[in-house]
Short mmCIF file of C-alpha atoms in Angstrom, two decimals:
data_model
loop_
_atom_site.label_atom_id
_atom_site.label_comp_id
_atom_site.label_asym_id
_atom_site.label_seq_id
_atom_site.Cartn_x
_atom_site.Cartn_y
_atom_site.Cartn_z
CA ASP A 1491 -9.13 -13.54 1.82
CA THR A 1492 -6.10 -15.76 1.48
CA ALA A 1493 -6.03 -17.79 -1.72
CA VAL A 1494 -4.16 -20.88 -0.49
CA SER A 1495 -3.90 -21.40 3.23
CA GLN A 1496 -2.12 -24.02 5.29
CA THR A 1497 -2.35 -24.97 8.94
CA PRO A 1498 -0.37 -25.11 11.03
CA LYS A 1499 2.39 -22.73 10.04
CA TYR A 1500 4.87 -24.39 12.37
CA LEU A 1501 4.83 -27.93 13.69
CA VAL A 1502 7.34 -29.34 16.15
CA THR A 1503 6.94 -32.97 17.10
CA GLN A 1504 8.85 -36.03 18.18
CA MET A 1505 9.96 -38.98 16.15
CA GLY A 1506 7.36 -41.68 15.85
CA ASN A 1507 4.37 -39.36 16.13
CA ASP A 1508 1.61 -39.00 13.53
CA LYS A 1509 0.71 -35.53 12.32
CA SER A 1510 -1.45 -33.83 9.70
CA ILE A 1511 -1.08 -30.64 7.71
CA LYS A 1512 -4.17 -29.06 6.21
CA CYS A 1513 -4.50 -27.06 3.03
CA GLU A 1514 -7.43 -25.12 1.66
CA GLN A 1515 -7.82 -23.02 -1.47
CA ASN A 1516 -10.65 -20.60 -2.21
CA LEU A 1517 -9.74 -20.00 -5.84
CA GLY A 1518 -12.11 -22.56 -7.26
CA HIS A 1519 -9.17 -24.48 -8.71
CA ASP A 1520 -9.45 -28.10 -9.78
CA THR A 1521 -5.92 -29.22 -8.97
CA MET A 1522 -3.92 -29.20 -5.75
CA TYR A 1523 -0.36 -30.20 -4.93
CA TRP A 1524 2.00 -30.94 -2.08
CA TYR A 1525 5.68 -30.03 -2.34
CA LYS A 1526 8.54 -30.65 0.06
CA GLN A 1527 11.35 -28.11 0.44
CA ASP A 1528 14.45 -29.51 2.10
CA SER A 1529 17.10 -27.71 4.11
CA LYS A 1530 18.93 -26.74 0.91
CA LYS A 1531 15.74 -25.05 -0.36
CA PHE A 1532 15.23 -27.71 -3.01
CA LEU A 1533 11.53 -28.03 -3.91
CA LYS A 1534 10.15 -31.39 -4.95
CA ILE A 1535 6.63 -32.46 -5.89
CA MET A 1536 5.10 -35.13 -3.70
CA PHE A 1537 1.45 -35.45 -4.72
CA SER A 1538 -1.18 -33.89 -6.90
CA TYR A 1539 -4.95 -34.23 -6.93
CA ASN A 1540 -7.34 -33.21 -9.67
CA ASN A 1541 -11.00 -33.03 -8.66
CA LYS A 1542 -10.27 -35.24 -5.65
CA GLU A 1543 -8.45 -37.82 -7.77
CA LEU A 1544 -4.79 -38.61 -7.26
CA ILE A 1545 -2.84 -37.83 -10.45
CA ILE A 1546 0.74 -37.49 -9.25
CA ASN A 1547 2.28 -39.75 -6.67
CA GLU A 1548 6.02 -39.36 -6.54
CA THR A 1549 8.29 -41.80 -4.82
CA VAL A 1550 7.56 -40.90 -1.23
CA PRO A 1551 7.39 -43.27 1.74
CA ASN A 1552 4.03 -44.90 2.44
CA ARG A 1553 4.01 -43.03 5.72
CA PHE A 1554 2.82 -40.02 3.74
CA SER A 1555 -0.82 -40.14 2.78
CA PRO A 1556 -2.69 -37.29 1.10
CA LYS A 1557 -6.43 -36.95 1.46
CA SER A 1558 -8.75 -34.75 -0.53
CA PRO A 1559 -12.22 -34.56 1.03
CA ASP A 1560 -13.31 -32.09 -1.65
CA LYS A 1561 -11.57 -30.19 -4.41
CA ALA A 1562 -10.90 -27.19 -2.17
CA HIS A 1563 -8.96 -29.20 0.39
CA LEU A 1564 -5.88 -31.38 0.29
CA ASN A 1565 -4.51 -32.62 3.58
CA LEU A 1566 -1.26 -34.41 4.20
CA HIS A 1567 -1.03 -37.04 6.91
CA ILE A 1568 2.35 -38.35 8.02
CA ASN A 1569 2.71 -41.48 10.13
CA SER A 1570 5.67 -42.49 12.26
CA LEU A 1571 7.57 -39.26 11.73
CA GLU A 1572 11.31 -39.47 11.18
CA LEU A 1573 14.08 -36.90 11.55
CA GLY A 1574 14.43 -36.74 7.77
CA ASP A 1575 10.85 -35.54 7.43
CA SER A 1576 11.90 -32.17 8.82
CA ALA A 1577 11.28 -29.71 6.01
CA VAL A 1578 8.95 -27.01 4.80
CA TYR A 1579 5.85 -28.41 3.12
CA PHE A 1580 4.09 -26.28 0.54
CA CYS A 1581 0.61 -26.72 -0.76
CA ALA A 1582 -0.30 -25.27 -4.15
CA SER A 1583 -3.27 -25.15 -6.48
CA SER A 1584 -3.89 -24.49 -10.15
CA GLN A 1585 -6.92 -23.95 -12.35
CA GLU A 1586 -6.34 -27.23 -14.13
CA SER A 1587 -3.77 -29.96 -14.26
CA GLY A 1588 -2.30 -28.92 -17.59
CA GLY A 1589 1.34 -28.01 -17.88
CA LEU A 1590 0.68 -24.34 -18.62
CA SER A 1591 -1.35 -23.56 -15.52
CA GLU A 1592 0.13 -21.15 -13.01
CA GLN A 1593 0.43 -22.68 -9.57
CA TYR A 1594 -0.54 -20.66 -6.51
CA PHE A 1595 1.39 -21.53 -3.39
CA GLY A 1596 0.49 -21.51 0.25
CA PRO A 1597 2.75 -19.96 2.89
CA GLY A 1598 4.31 -23.28 3.85
CA THR A 1599 4.35 -25.41 7.00
CA ARG A 1600 7.71 -25.79 8.72
CA LEU A 1601 7.84 -29.26 10.22
CA THR A 1602 10.56 -30.02 12.75
CA VAL A 1603 10.95 -33.56 13.99
CA THR A 1604 13.07 -33.97 17.12
CA ALA B 1023 15.38 -37.97 -16.86
CA GLN B 1024 13.93 -34.50 -16.54
CA ARG B 1025 16.15 -32.14 -14.66
CA VAL B 1026 16.52 -28.41 -14.06
CA THR B 1027 19.87 -26.98 -13.05
CA GLN B 1028 20.55 -23.57 -11.62
CA PRO B 1029 24.31 -23.48 -11.22
CA GLU B 1030 24.49 -20.46 -8.93
CA LYS B 1031 23.26 -20.75 -5.39
CA LEU B 1032 23.86 -17.04 -4.76
CA LEU B 1033 24.20 -14.13 -7.15
CA SER B 1034 25.18 -10.79 -5.70
CA VAL B 1035 25.11 -7.61 -7.81
CA PHE B 1036 24.99 -3.88 -7.26
CA LYS B 1037 21.89 -1.84 -7.95
CA GLY B 1038 21.76 -0.81 -11.59
CA ALA B 1039 23.95 -3.69 -12.77
CA PRO B 1040 22.66 -6.25 -15.27
CA VAL B 1041 21.45 -9.56 -13.92
CA GLU B 1042 21.41 -13.00 -15.48
CA LEU B 1043 20.14 -15.98 -13.52
CA LYS B 1044 21.10 -19.16 -15.28
CA CYS B 1045 18.84 -22.12 -15.86
CA ASN B 1046 19.56 -25.22 -17.90
CA TYR B 1047 17.23 -28.11 -18.38
CA SER B 1048 17.31 -31.71 -19.49
CA TYR B 1049 14.15 -32.88 -21.17
CA SER B 1050 13.27 -35.15 -24.06
CA GLY B 1051 9.93 -33.59 -25.01
CA SER B 1052 8.75 -30.06 -25.70
CA PRO B 1053 9.28 -28.15 -22.47
CA GLU B 1054 7.12 -25.64 -20.70
CA LEU B 1055 9.40 -23.44 -18.62
CA PHE B 1056 8.69 -21.03 -15.81
CA TRP B 1057 10.42 -18.73 -13.38
CA TYR B 1058 8.97 -18.55 -9.88
CA VAL B 1059 10.11 -16.03 -7.26
CA GLN B 1060 9.93 -15.91 -3.49
CA TYR B 1061 10.45 -12.51 -1.90
CA SER B 1062 11.32 -12.32 1.78
CA ARG B 1063 8.35 -13.34 3.93
CA GLN B 1064 6.14 -13.84 0.88
CA ARG B 1065 4.83 -16.86 -0.94
CA LEU B 1066 6.37 -18.47 -3.93
CA GLN B 1067 4.73 -16.92 -6.98
CA LEU B 1068 4.95 -17.10 -10.73
CA LEU B 1069 7.21 -14.47 -12.28
CA LEU B 1070 6.96 -15.45 -15.92
CA ARG B 1071 6.51 -18.38 -18.30
CA HIS B 1072 8.22 -18.86 -21.61
CA ILE B 1073 5.05 -19.34 -23.59
CA SER B 1074 3.84 -15.85 -22.74
CA ARG B 1075 7.03 -14.20 -24.02
CA GLU B 1076 6.34 -11.35 -21.63
CA SER B 1077 8.44 -9.00 -19.54
CA ILE B 1078 7.51 -8.85 -15.88
CA LYS B 1079 9.11 -6.29 -13.55
CA GLY B 1080 11.73 -5.76 -16.23
CA PHE B 1081 12.68 -9.44 -16.34
CA THR B 1082 12.72 -11.48 -19.52
CA ALA B 1083 13.64 -15.06 -20.27
CA ASP B 1084 14.18 -16.67 -23.65
CA LEU B 1085 13.95 -20.38 -24.27
CA ASN B 1086 17.00 -21.57 -26.16
CA LYS B 1087 16.31 -25.13 -27.23
CA GLY B 1088 19.75 -25.54 -28.78
CA GLU B 1089 21.48 -24.76 -25.50
CA THR B 1090 18.57 -26.13 -23.41
CA SER B 1091 18.57 -22.94 -21.40
CA PHE B 1092 16.02 -20.51 -20.02
CA HIS B 1093 18.11 -17.79 -18.42
CA LEU B 1094 16.39 -14.95 -16.60
CA LYS B 1095 17.67 -11.47 -17.39
CA LYS B 1096 17.18 -7.91 -16.31
CA PRO B 1097 19.23 -5.01 -17.65
CA PHE B 1098 19.24 -2.93 -14.44
CA ALA B 1099 18.77 -4.64 -11.09
CA GLN B 1100 16.78 -2.97 -8.32
CA GLU B 1101 17.06 -3.61 -4.59
CA GLU B 1102 13.49 -4.90 -4.54
CA ASP B 1103 14.54 -7.68 -6.92
CA SER B 1104 16.37 -9.38 -4.05
CA ALA B 1105 14.68 -12.74 -3.64
CA MET B 1106 14.97 -16.48 -4.25
CA TYR B 1107 14.38 -17.42 -7.89
CA TYR B 1108 13.39 -20.87 -9.05
CA CYS B 1109 13.42 -22.11 -12.61
CA ALA B 1110 10.85 -24.84 -13.24
CA LEU B 1111 9.95 -27.28 -15.99
CA SER B 1112 6.52 -28.67 -16.60
CA HIS B 1113 6.09 -32.38 -17.19
CA SER B 1114 5.03 -33.51 -20.63
CA SER B 1115 2.27 -35.79 -19.39
CA ASN B 1116 0.17 -32.72 -18.77
CA THR B 1117 -0.27 -33.45 -15.09
CA GLY B 1118 1.00 -30.01 -14.11
CA LYS B 1119 3.97 -31.57 -12.33
CA LEU B 1120 6.64 -28.92 -11.92
CA ILE B 1121 10.28 -29.91 -11.69
CA PHE B 1122 12.20 -27.19 -9.90
CA GLY B 1123 15.83 -26.19 -10.01
CA GLN B 1124 17.76 -25.74 -6.80
CA GLY B 1125 17.01 -22.03 -6.68
CA THR B 1126 19.25 -18.96 -6.86
CA THR B 1127 19.26 -16.25 -4.25
CA LEU B 1128 19.64 -12.85 -5.88
CA GLN B 1129 21.06 -10.19 -3.63
CA VAL B 1130 21.01 -6.64 -4.99
CA LYS B 1131 23.24 -4.33 -2.99
CA PRO B 1132 22.68 -0.57 -2.81
#
C-alpha cells in the first residue's frame, strides 16, 4: 500500500517526443507537488496543486503542463522533450498547503532524453 | 531571494565520530526549516523540522536566526546514518513550497 506512487519509474525517449508521468497518492492529502532533481542532485519545485487548483507555478517552460484530474492524482505532461529535460522527477503530497506540513515523496521517475 | 546553502557536497566520518551537516539560509521572513533524508534505494523523507524541536535517530538541529543557520548534528555517527541529507526552507506565503539546499552526502565508515 504505497503512499505516493509514480509511473513509470524509468522513461527513455527521444528529443521532440511528448511524454507523461503519472502520480497518485492514497494518503487523502489535499496538496500535491512536482519537483525536478538535476544531475547534481539539486531539487527544485516545479508545480503544486491544492484540491485540484494550481497554487505554485515556478518558472518552467510552457512545454511542461501539470494536470490534476482529482486531488489524489497529479500528472505531468511534457511536450517537445529536450536533452536538458533529463532528470529525476519527484512527486510529493502533503496534508495541506501550509508551510509546516510534512511532504511525502514518491520514488521518482528517471527521465532520459536522447 | 530565498536560498538554502549546504556547503559540503560530501561529508565522510568514522563510526562513533560526531557529525555536523551545515545548512545556512537566506530569508527575509520567519523561516520554517526542515531536514529531509534519502537513504540508499529509499524515498526522500522528513527527518526533522525546527518547530518540533525534537531529536530523531539521535539527530538534532537548532535554528540560529543570528547566524541564519540550521545545522544538523549527531554526537555519535552510525553506519546506517549514511545517506543524502537535504536542508529545506518553507516559503512564507504558506503555499508549502520547499526550497532545498544542494544536499550533503554523509558517508559513515566502519
